[in-house]
XYZ file of C-alpha atoms in Angstrom:
603
model
C -121.781 -24.349 -199.725
C -124.921 -26.536 -199.327
C -122.971 -28.770 -196.975
C -121.977 -25.751 -194.872
C -125.626 -24.548 -194.683
C -126.727 -28.074 -193.593
C -124.064 -28.183 -190.863
C -125.098 -24.735 -189.583
C -128.741 -25.928 -189.556
C -127.815 -28.980 -187.471
C -125.796 -26.881 -185.031
C -128.569 -24.296 -184.594
C -131.191 -27.064 -184.163
C -129.086 -28.767 -181.549
C -128.599 -25.496 -179.729
C -132.334 -24.819 -179.829
C -133.093 -28.310 -178.457
C -130.536 -27.833 -175.681
C -132.016 -24.425 -174.783
C -135.516 -25.895 -174.713
C -134.384 -28.767 -172.519
C -132.713 -26.349 -170.115
C -135.835 -24.152 -169.937
C -138.011 -27.241 -169.495
C -135.965 -28.334 -166.455
C -136.108 -24.802 -165.041
C -139.867 -24.697 -165.464
C -140.160 -28.012 -163.666
C -138.151 -26.592 -160.738
C -140.457 -23.588 -160.612
C -143.488 -25.915 -160.420
C -141.897 -27.919 -157.584
C -141.227 -24.715 -155.633
C -144.779 -23.409 -156.264
C -143.662 -20.545 -158.538
C -146.318 -21.268 -161.131
C -146.300 -17.819 -162.836
C -142.606 -18.229 -163.710
C -143.236 -21.801 -164.880
C -146.223 -20.626 -166.987
C -144.145 -18.062 -168.895
C -141.650 -20.766 -169.887
C -144.261 -23.409 -170.821
C -146.241 -20.865 -172.869
C -143.119 -19.896 -174.749
C -142.065 -23.531 -175.376
C -145.601 -24.471 -176.445
C -145.804 -21.637 -178.965
C -142.260 -22.179 -180.305
C -142.468 -25.941 -180.748
C -143.659 -27.661 -183.894
C -145.099 -30.459 -181.814
C -147.535 -28.561 -179.541
C -148.488 -31.799 -177.703
C -144.985 -32.002 -176.281
C -145.581 -29.144 -173.814
C -149.345 -29.158 -173.757
C -149.815 -31.095 -170.542
C -147.374 -28.998 -168.553
C -148.816 -25.747 -169.987
C -152.434 -26.808 -169.355
C -151.809 -28.088 -165.792
C -149.999 -24.878 -164.849
C -152.928 -22.809 -166.085
C -155.253 -24.957 -163.900
C -152.947 -24.475 -160.900
C -153.159 -20.692 -161.388
C -156.952 -20.924 -161.868
C -156.696 -19.329 -165.303
C -159.693 -21.340 -166.463
C -160.584 -19.243 -169.528
C -157.082 -19.665 -170.967
C -157.026 -23.357 -170.084
C -160.417 -23.935 -171.763
C -159.330 -22.036 -174.850
C -156.117 -24.078 -175.031
C -157.943 -27.403 -174.632
C -160.547 -26.495 -177.287
C -157.809 -25.410 -179.689
C -156.090 -28.793 -179.316
C -159.384 -30.680 -179.477
C -160.214 -28.961 -182.780
C -156.837 -29.905 -184.234
C -156.975 -33.511 -182.947
C -160.503 -34.774 -183.598
C -159.827 -38.383 -182.645
C -158.015 -37.641 -179.361
C -160.230 -37.977 -176.261
C -157.765 -36.385 -173.854
C -158.407 -32.758 -174.993
C -162.182 -33.170 -174.714
C -161.753 -34.568 -171.216
C -159.489 -31.651 -170.338
C -162.345 -29.297 -171.275
C -164.388 -31.229 -168.759
C -161.590 -30.806 -166.213
C -161.842 -27.032 -166.587
C -165.610 -27.224 -166.055
C -165.100 -29.398 -162.984
C -162.557 -26.939 -161.546
C -165.074 -24.165 -162.002
C -167.618 -26.212 -160.079
C -169.810 -26.797 -163.139
C -170.233 -30.505 -162.375
C -173.469 -30.944 -164.359
C -171.829 -29.573 -167.485
C -168.820 -31.798 -166.842
C -171.048 -34.894 -166.544
C -172.974 -33.868 -169.672
C -169.738 -33.535 -171.682
C -168.342 -36.836 -170.410
C -171.606 -38.711 -170.966
C -171.792 -37.441 -174.526
C -168.272 -38.793 -175.138
C -169.425 -42.184 -173.836
C -172.621 -42.112 -175.915
C -170.684 -41.357 -179.065
C -168.318 -44.363 -178.630
C -167.917 -46.581 -181.669
C -168.363 -50.367 -181.425
C -164.613 -50.762 -181.067
C -162.824 -52.409 -178.124
C -159.670 -50.287 -178.451
C -161.574 -47.015 -178.603
C -163.630 -47.976 -175.531
C -160.589 -48.910 -173.536
C -158.738 -45.742 -174.703
C -161.541 -43.461 -173.436
C -161.674 -45.346 -170.131
C -157.918 -44.963 -169.604
C -158.100 -41.275 -170.455
C -160.860 -40.769 -167.875
C -158.734 -42.656 -165.343
C -155.735 -40.429 -165.968
C -157.955 -37.383 -165.393
C -159.088 -38.828 -162.013
C -162.611 -39.290 -163.410
C -162.877 -42.874 -162.081
C -166.655 -42.969 -162.148
C -166.674 -42.233 -165.875
C -163.804 -44.643 -166.470
C -166.016 -47.436 -165.072
C -169.085 -46.149 -166.876
C -167.216 -46.253 -170.192
C -166.353 -49.926 -169.767
C -169.862 -50.880 -168.694
C -171.319 -49.036 -171.695
C -168.722 -50.774 -173.867
C -170.062 -54.121 -172.711
C -173.472 -53.229 -174.023
C -172.050 -52.001 -177.284
C -170.101 -55.223 -177.784
C -172.965 -57.352 -176.362
C -170.489 -59.173 -174.071
C -171.145 -59.271 -170.314
C -167.558 -60.332 -169.530
C -165.821 -57.752 -171.740
C -163.258 -55.552 -169.909
C -163.525 -57.716 -166.761
C -159.903 -57.329 -165.782
C -159.971 -53.574 -166.462
C -162.975 -53.256 -164.177
C -161.360 -55.453 -161.526
C -158.358 -53.152 -161.436
C -160.572 -50.045 -161.188
C -162.808 -51.473 -158.477
C -159.783 -52.602 -156.484
C -158.205 -49.155 -156.800
C -161.476 -47.549 -155.615
C -161.883 -50.216 -152.923
C -165.384 -50.733 -154.232
C -165.915 -54.081 -152.493
C -169.464 -54.715 -153.680
C -168.650 -54.204 -157.352
C -165.406 -56.139 -156.968
C -167.423 -59.086 -155.692
C -169.898 -58.708 -158.514
C -167.174 -58.635 -161.154
C -165.243 -61.649 -159.831
C -168.459 -63.686 -159.496
C -169.441 -62.576 -162.996
C -166.162 -63.608 -164.644
C -165.965 -66.882 -162.685
C -169.239 -67.848 -164.345
C -167.338 -68.104 -167.651
C -163.710 -68.630 -166.637
C -163.228 -70.778 -163.484
C -159.470 -71.335 -163.722
C -157.470 -72.010 -160.566
C -155.325 -68.875 -160.878
C -158.380 -66.596 -161.082
C -159.977 -68.263 -158.012
C -156.704 -67.830 -156.105
C -156.444 -64.209 -157.220
C -160.026 -63.523 -156.029
C -159.242 -65.012 -152.600
C -156.109 -62.881 -152.261
C -157.878 -59.678 -153.270
C -160.856 -60.291 -150.963
C -158.633 -61.191 -148.006
C -156.669 -57.962 -148.555
C -159.670 -55.615 -148.861
C -162.321 -57.198 -146.649
C -162.369 -55.725 -143.141
C -165.540 -57.090 -141.534
C -168.004 -59.958 -141.552
C -170.378 -57.727 -143.484
C -167.901 -57.673 -146.374
C -167.815 -61.465 -146.428
C -171.626 -61.559 -146.223
C -171.791 -59.601 -149.512
C -169.650 -62.290 -151.145
C -171.716 -65.095 -149.618
C -175.017 -63.592 -150.836
C -173.644 -63.129 -154.345
C -172.332 -66.709 -154.532
C -175.564 -68.206 -153.174
C -177.590 -66.343 -155.779
C -175.312 -67.571 -158.547
C -175.340 -71.152 -157.290
C -179.131 -71.211 -157.461
C -178.844 -70.534 -161.207
C -175.664 -72.498 -161.805
C -175.315 -75.232 -159.109
C -172.646 -77.102 -161.123
C -170.176 -74.213 -161.012
C -167.131 -75.513 -159.112
C -165.592 -72.069 -158.679
C -168.672 -70.755 -156.873
C -168.696 -73.749 -154.511
C -164.955 -73.435 -153.786
C -165.187 -69.714 -153.160
C -168.242 -70.153 -150.921
C -166.414 -72.766 -148.839
C -163.440 -70.378 -148.573
C -165.786 -67.635 -147.417
C -167.197 -69.894 -144.720
C -163.640 -70.638 -143.525
C -162.824 -66.922 -143.200
C -165.966 -66.532 -141.079
C -164.991 -69.566 -138.980
C -168.200 -71.262 -140.151
C -166.402 -74.573 -140.465
C -169.564 -76.702 -140.431
C -170.871 -74.919 -143.542
C -167.498 -75.125 -145.274
C -167.383 -78.868 -144.736
C -170.933 -79.379 -146.029
C -170.112 -77.372 -149.138
C -166.947 -79.323 -149.961
C -168.478 -82.756 -149.195
C -171.383 -81.893 -151.482
C -168.924 -80.902 -154.188
C -166.963 -84.133 -153.687
C -170.148 -86.184 -154.081
C -171.400 -84.233 -157.064
C -168.107 -84.600 -158.952
C -167.610 -88.203 -157.726
C -164.072 -87.337 -156.527
C -161.754 -89.358 -154.299
C -161.812 -86.891 -151.397
C -158.883 -84.614 -152.382
C -160.765 -81.417 -151.570
C -162.110 -82.812 -148.313
C -158.634 -83.882 -147.139
C -157.170 -80.463 -148.018
C -159.992 -78.819 -146.072
C -159.321 -81.033 -143.046
C -155.733 -79.749 -143.036
C -157.119 -76.201 -142.760
C -159.495 -77.274 -139.970
C -156.634 -78.775 -137.935
C -154.542 -75.661 -138.510
C -157.428 -73.591 -137.161
C -158.029 -76.066 -134.282
C -161.530 -76.886 -135.650
C -161.107 -80.477 -134.511
C -164.783 -81.492 -134.445
C -165.220 -80.590 -138.125
C -161.883 -82.247 -138.921
C -163.086 -85.504 -137.302
C -166.395 -85.292 -139.222
C -164.520 -84.833 -142.491
C -162.177 -87.732 -141.750
C -165.113 -89.985 -140.908
C -166.620 -89.076 -144.293
C -163.375 -90.168 -145.998
C -163.543 -93.503 -144.148
C -166.982 -94.147 -145.645
C -165.303 -94.419 -149.052
C -163.885 -97.773 -147.855
C -160.412 -99.355 -147.657
C -159.845 -98.937 -151.402
C -160.074 -95.159 -151.116
C -156.748 -93.268 -151.366
C -157.337 -91.527 -148.037
C -158.562 -94.485 -146.022
C -155.292 -95.178 -144.169
C -154.272 -91.514 -143.812
C -157.779 -90.739 -142.487
C -157.549 -93.539 -139.906
C -154.228 -92.154 -138.745
C -155.302 -88.497 -138.846
C -158.566 -89.095 -136.968
C -156.645 -90.441 -133.982
C -154.218 -87.529 -134.045
C -157.122 -85.044 -134.268
C -158.995 -86.637 -131.409
C -155.764 -86.542 -129.387
C -155.470 -82.815 -130.120
C -159.052 -82.315 -128.935
C -157.885 -83.321 -125.447
C -156.220 -79.909 -125.278
C -159.318 -77.867 -126.238
C -162.189 -79.635 -124.457
C -162.971 -81.934 -121.570
C -163.521 -85.562 -122.580
C -165.729 -87.917 -120.629
C -164.176 -91.118 -119.303
C -166.174 -93.097 -121.889
C -164.785 -90.977 -124.727
C -161.229 -91.396 -123.467
C -161.646 -95.182 -123.254
C -163.161 -95.229 -126.756
C -160.159 -93.264 -128.077
C -157.800 -95.736 -126.390
C -159.715 -98.573 -128.047
C -159.318 -96.856 -131.453
C -155.547 -96.681 -130.956
C -155.354 -100.313 -129.942
C -157.446 -101.311 -132.986
C -155.143 -99.371 -135.302
C -152.054 -101.062 -133.808
C -153.704 -104.440 -134.118
C -154.574 -103.769 -137.760
C -151.192 -102.349 -138.828
C -148.847 -103.737 -136.155
C -146.237 -102.016 -133.979
C -143.770 -100.788 -136.570
C -141.784 -97.637 -137.289
C -144.761 -96.520 -139.395
C -147.129 -96.705 -136.456
C -144.730 -95.549 -133.716
C -146.542 -92.156 -133.693
C -149.720 -93.971 -132.601
C -147.838 -95.852 -129.849
C -146.513 -92.562 -128.492
C -149.905 -90.848 -128.616
C -151.534 -93.862 -126.940
C -148.921 -93.837 -124.175
C -149.538 -90.111 -123.576
C -153.302 -90.712 -123.437
C -152.919 -93.575 -120.953
C -150.422 -91.765 -118.757
C -152.059 -88.299 -118.710
C -155.789 -89.061 -118.873
C -156.488 -92.695 -118.026
C -154.319 -93.124 -114.928
C -152.449 -95.963 -116.677
C -148.894 -94.666 -116.312
C -147.428 -98.139 -115.818
C -149.145 -99.464 -118.939
C -147.802 -96.446 -120.885
C -144.332 -97.089 -119.501
C -144.328 -100.691 -120.805
C -145.670 -99.502 -124.173
C -142.854 -96.974 -124.671
C -140.228 -99.448 -123.516
C -141.499 -101.817 -126.241
C -141.432 -98.976 -128.765
C -137.714 -98.449 -128.155
C -137.134 -102.031 -129.373
C -138.828 -101.465 -132.748
C -136.191 -101.814 -135.531
C -135.522 -99.057 -138.013
C -136.294 -96.032 -135.799
C -134.149 -92.936 -136.344
C -131.903 -91.698 -133.560
C -134.073 -88.560 -133.183
C -137.293 -90.617 -132.732
C -135.554 -92.799 -130.149
C -134.406 -89.691 -128.297
C -137.948 -88.253 -128.305
C -139.410 -91.558 -127.008
C -136.832 -91.611 -124.216
C -137.851 -88.121 -123.114
C -141.501 -89.177 -123.085
C -140.560 -92.306 -121.120
C -138.627 -90.150 -118.645
C -141.768 -88.099 -118.033
C -143.752 -91.285 -117.384
C -141.070 -92.559 -114.986
C -141.731 -89.429 -112.940
C -145.498 -90.233 -112.950
C -144.759 -93.750 -111.697
C -142.462 -92.416 -108.984
C -139.229 -93.688 -110.609
C -137.401 -90.323 -110.441
C -133.943 -91.897 -110.513
C -134.829 -93.757 -113.721
C -136.157 -90.501 -115.170
C -132.876 -88.694 -114.396
C -130.875 -91.527 -115.984
C -132.833 -91.600 -119.225
C -132.816 -87.785 -119.505
C -129.051 -88.009 -119.034
C -128.782 -90.514 -121.908
C -130.552 -88.154 -124.301
C -128.518 -85.192 -123.079
C -125.290 -87.079 -123.721
C -126.439 -88.550 -127.046
C -127.582 -85.209 -128.438
C -125.103 -82.804 -126.865
C -125.449 -79.190 -128.157
C -128.580 -80.151 -130.073
C -132.135 -79.018 -129.250
C -133.147 -82.546 -128.127
C -130.173 -82.728 -125.772
C -130.918 -79.255 -124.418
C -134.533 -80.246 -123.798
C -133.307 -83.318 -121.861
C -131.024 -81.089 -119.794
C -133.921 -78.764 -119.025
C -136.125 -81.725 -117.956
C -133.326 -82.921 -115.620
C -132.949 -79.423 -114.194
C -136.674 -79.185 -113.625
C -136.663 -82.605 -111.877
C -134.056 -81.226 -109.465
C -136.252 -78.145 -108.961
C -139.271 -80.367 -108.145
C -137.180 -82.102 -105.487
C -136.088 -78.768 -103.970
C -132.449 -78.968 -105.125
C -132.474 -75.334 -106.260
C -128.696 -74.762 -106.408
C -128.097 -77.680 -108.794
C -131.180 -76.855 -110.850
C -130.162 -73.200 -111.276
C -126.644 -74.162 -112.362
C -128.096 -76.292 -115.196
C -130.634 -73.633 -116.140
C -127.984 -70.913 -116.384
C -126.162 -73.013 -118.970
C -129.390 -73.401 -120.928
C -130.082 -69.680 -121.061
C -127.876 -69.603 -124.227
C -129.653 -72.576 -125.782
C -130.080 -72.575 -129.581
C -133.766 -73.308 -128.949
C -135.392 -70.003 -128.141
C -138.247 -71.747 -126.329
C -135.945 -73.740 -124.060
C -133.750 -70.673 -123.469
C -136.835 -68.670 -122.457
C -138.190 -71.403 -120.145
C -134.707 -71.852 -118.571
C -134.387 -68.084 -118.026
C -137.838 -67.878 -116.421
C -137.183 -70.779 -114.029
C -133.677 -69.504 -113.211
C -135.109 -66.067 -112.341
C -137.821 -67.688 -110.234
C -135.181 -69.544 -108.195
C -132.868 -66.542 -107.908
C -135.645 -64.180 -106.732
C -137.064 -66.607 -104.196
C -134.013 -68.069 -102.440
C -132.593 -64.925 -100.853
C -133.921 -65.858 -97.387
C -135.001 -68.999 -95.619
C -138.665 -67.895 -95.673
C -138.520 -67.232 -99.435
C -136.847 -70.624 -100.010
C -139.455 -72.463 -97.974
C -142.261 -70.743 -99.934
C -140.515 -71.763 -103.159
C -140.336 -75.397 -102.003
C -144.118 -75.452 -101.625
C -144.499 -73.764 -105.011
C -142.189 -76.360 -106.630
C -144.300 -79.075 -105.038
C -147.415 -77.575 -106.657
C -145.573 -77.462 -110.003
C -144.832 -81.190 -109.619
C -148.490 -81.931 -108.833
C -149.490 -80.071 -112.012
C -146.961 -82.150 -113.969
C -148.490 -85.407 -112.711
C -152.004 -84.070 -113.401
C -153.163 -83.806 -109.766
C -154.758 -80.419 -110.302
C -156.967 -80.193 -107.207
C -154.028 -80.989 -104.919
C -151.928 -78.460 -106.810
C -154.538 -75.697 -106.271
C -154.699 -76.451 -102.521
C -150.919 -76.374 -102.336
C -150.801 -73.008 -104.091
C -153.408 -71.586 -101.726
C -151.394 -72.754 -98.761
C -148.403 -70.598 -99.682
C -150.187 -67.335 -98.896
C -151.435 -68.733 -95.592
C -148.006 -69.990 -94.457
C -145.972 -67.162 -95.958
C -148.253 -64.114 -96.373
C -145.507 -61.753 -97.575
C -144.019 -64.010 -100.227
C -142.987 -62.717 -103.683
C -144.717 -65.474 -105.659
C -148.072 -63.788 -106.216
C -147.848 -63.481 -110.029
C -146.282 -66.972 -110.315
C -149.189 -68.451 -108.301
C -151.713 -66.662 -110.540
C -150.025 -68.011 -113.646
C -149.964 -71.571 -112.239
C -153.664 -71.404 -111.413
C -154.438 -70.027 -114.898
C -152.604 -72.969 -116.454
C -154.421 -75.479 -114.215
C -157.823 -74.054 -115.150
C -156.806 -74.109 -118.820
C -155.885 -77.808 -118.522
C -159.266 -78.428 -116.872
C -161.010 -76.597 -119.781
C -162.317 -73.847 -117.479
C -161.605 -70.769 -119.630
C -163.545 -68.255 -117.481
C -161.527 -69.168 -114.364
C -158.289 -69.040 -116.336
C -159.190 -65.574 -117.695
C -159.853 -64.326 -114.174
C -156.293 -65.252 -113.049
C -154.694 -63.870 -116.204
C -156.520 -60.533 -115.891
C -155.159 -60.186 -112.376
C -151.628 -60.588 -113.758
C -152.244 -57.985 -116.512
C -153.803 -55.536 -114.033
C -151.430 -55.920 -111.053
C -148.175 -57.306 -112.523
C -147.884 -55.621 -115.943
C -144.150 -55.129 -115.513
C -143.390 -58.565 -114.133
C -142.149 -61.780 -115.723
C -145.503 -63.285 -116.735
C -147.169 -60.193 -118.270
C -146.612 -61.082 -121.955
C -147.357 -64.781 -121.275
C -150.661 -63.752 -119.669
C -151.642 -61.598 -122.669
C -150.816 -64.381 -125.122
C -152.793 -66.946 -123.115
C -155.767 -64.544 -122.969
C -155.615 -64.055 -126.729
C -155.489 -67.819 -127.309
C -158.433 -68.501 -124.987
C -160.589 -65.876 -126.694
C -159.566 -67.094 -130.150
C -159.779 -70.871 -129.634
C -162.064 -71.580 -126.697
C -164.497 -68.626 -126.826
C -164.325 -67.749 -130.567
C -164.209 -64.030 -129.764
C -162.011 -62.719 -132.603
C -162.265 -59.062 -131.591
C -160.963 -59.607 -128.047
C -158.272 -62.024 -129.283
C -157.096 -59.406 -131.784
C -156.912 -56.760 -129.068
C -154.674 -58.926 -126.885
C -152.409 -59.971 -129.798
C -152.071 -56.298 -130.750
C -151.218 -55.387 -127.149
C -148.333 -57.851 -127.154
C -147.035 -56.361 -130.436
C -147.198 -52.795 -129.123
C -146.319 -53.172 -125.424
C -143.865 -56.074 -125.608
C -141.836 -55.733 -128.826
C -139.029 -57.922 -127.385
C -141.323 -60.750 -126.292
C -140.856 -64.322 -127.478
C -144.522 -64.222 -128.564
C -144.301 -61.149 -130.856
C -143.776 -63.042 -134.124
C -146.618 -65.483 -133.452
C -148.871 -62.691 -132.107
C -148.322 -60.625 -135.268
C -149.062 -63.652 -137.442
C -152.300 -64.460 -135.613
C -153.372 -60.810 -135.491
C -153.072 -60.620 -139.268
C -154.969 -63.865 -139.709
C -157.818 -62.667 -137.526
C -157.865 -59.399 -139.428
C -158.247 -61.442 -142.609
C -154.882 -60.818 -144.306
C -154.246 -64.459 -145.278
C -156.425 -66.683 -143.160
C -156.218 -69.876 -145.073
């Protein structure tokens, strides 16, 4: 008999639980559809029936709030608070009712009293803070933790809780304060990295970075030996493009810690990536002062030449500077010899001599010697041959150029290097006015595995197709091809005069946007950004649907970013490419640079 009664009890209990679950689901559906009165009837019933009132309390209370039945909600919260003395959530719910009624002063008084009555217990402090957070009372959640610090007499207590709260609130100033505060005690690499990631995500303007800079400078006055502060300050300078200050900070740190230059060399890598070549050279020269025994002496000697070579792209060198750079290359080759380890220097020296020092024949001999160096990979040999082919054109040996391009094309068939050689041969035919042969080669390259070569081949093929429909068009194109050749051999003034002659001889030609782009590129090579901008703006304004529109926008963005250091304008142009030219070859790079300028992940 007892067994039967027990079984009946289990069955009835199971049925009751099933019924409650069904009603609970139904009530939830009523809430989702906004039928709060129907939901309230069910939640009130389930709350009163259940042995564990807390199970349905939240749903019951929140529905009362939705229906603005504040008296009932307050009565319910007070009832639960009286029965659960150690539970903060019911007290805070009383405050929620007061807040909903608009009684903000009473809410604050209640919440402040809860904070004042906190015991000197870390768990209780954190529990109250979490409860405030769940009630959307973020200000009091923060206040609880700050009061808890005083209670525990520990200025770094609850640091990670506060960091999470400040980040959620996007409270940049307090986020800076908290990271700087904790880094005074715990300067581990992971925490520094985390701080950089958080700041780069939240910071939107130079003013945000200035807040960080001010906080770090104040701390460094009191604690100049703190490595984390120095590292973070240098990082801040990099985000602001204040590369001089970043270098000074890291060099000072290197000297203070008597290091081997690791931080300086890492910083130089960032400089080169950001095209801050002057600061990179200064940093490399500092590494050379550590002497031949230093671990970065040889890499610095090599890197300084590469960096100076890259500077040729971004600024105009005097003849004396160019000759000094040539001397540095020759000294390096004399010190380390002409080997496979220094072949990079031979190639850079040949480029310098051919392109900037009017020593194409000397460069030709140098590259021919380089090809005889033992141990070079097939790819390096192929690259040197392409460079030698370019120099053959400069020295007037066009047949030799065609032959050596052909060697690379044959040796690297269906590979990017071979396709580049094919493109160079096609362009040589184009320079010489053999448009039919050039176009045939270019049309093959339009399906190249190298997107850059495919794009260049397509552009040149279209240029030929659009400007050879009549004898007048073809003659205009011959002059344009001649100007292209003059640009290739660095005779810029002659190229400009040749371009200007096209409009005079053939006033109704279809090459207007092509001529503008050629002039823009010449002015860019001459380090005349304002003149280049003028030509590019004409393309954007008058030829926005033509071939060079996206190229013009990308060049404008680069000039403003690199040459003029105008981040705002550069960002605008990168964004325009992303929005207006989603299929452009430049979209991926434009998006990357736009995000870097915005501060997403600049280093």
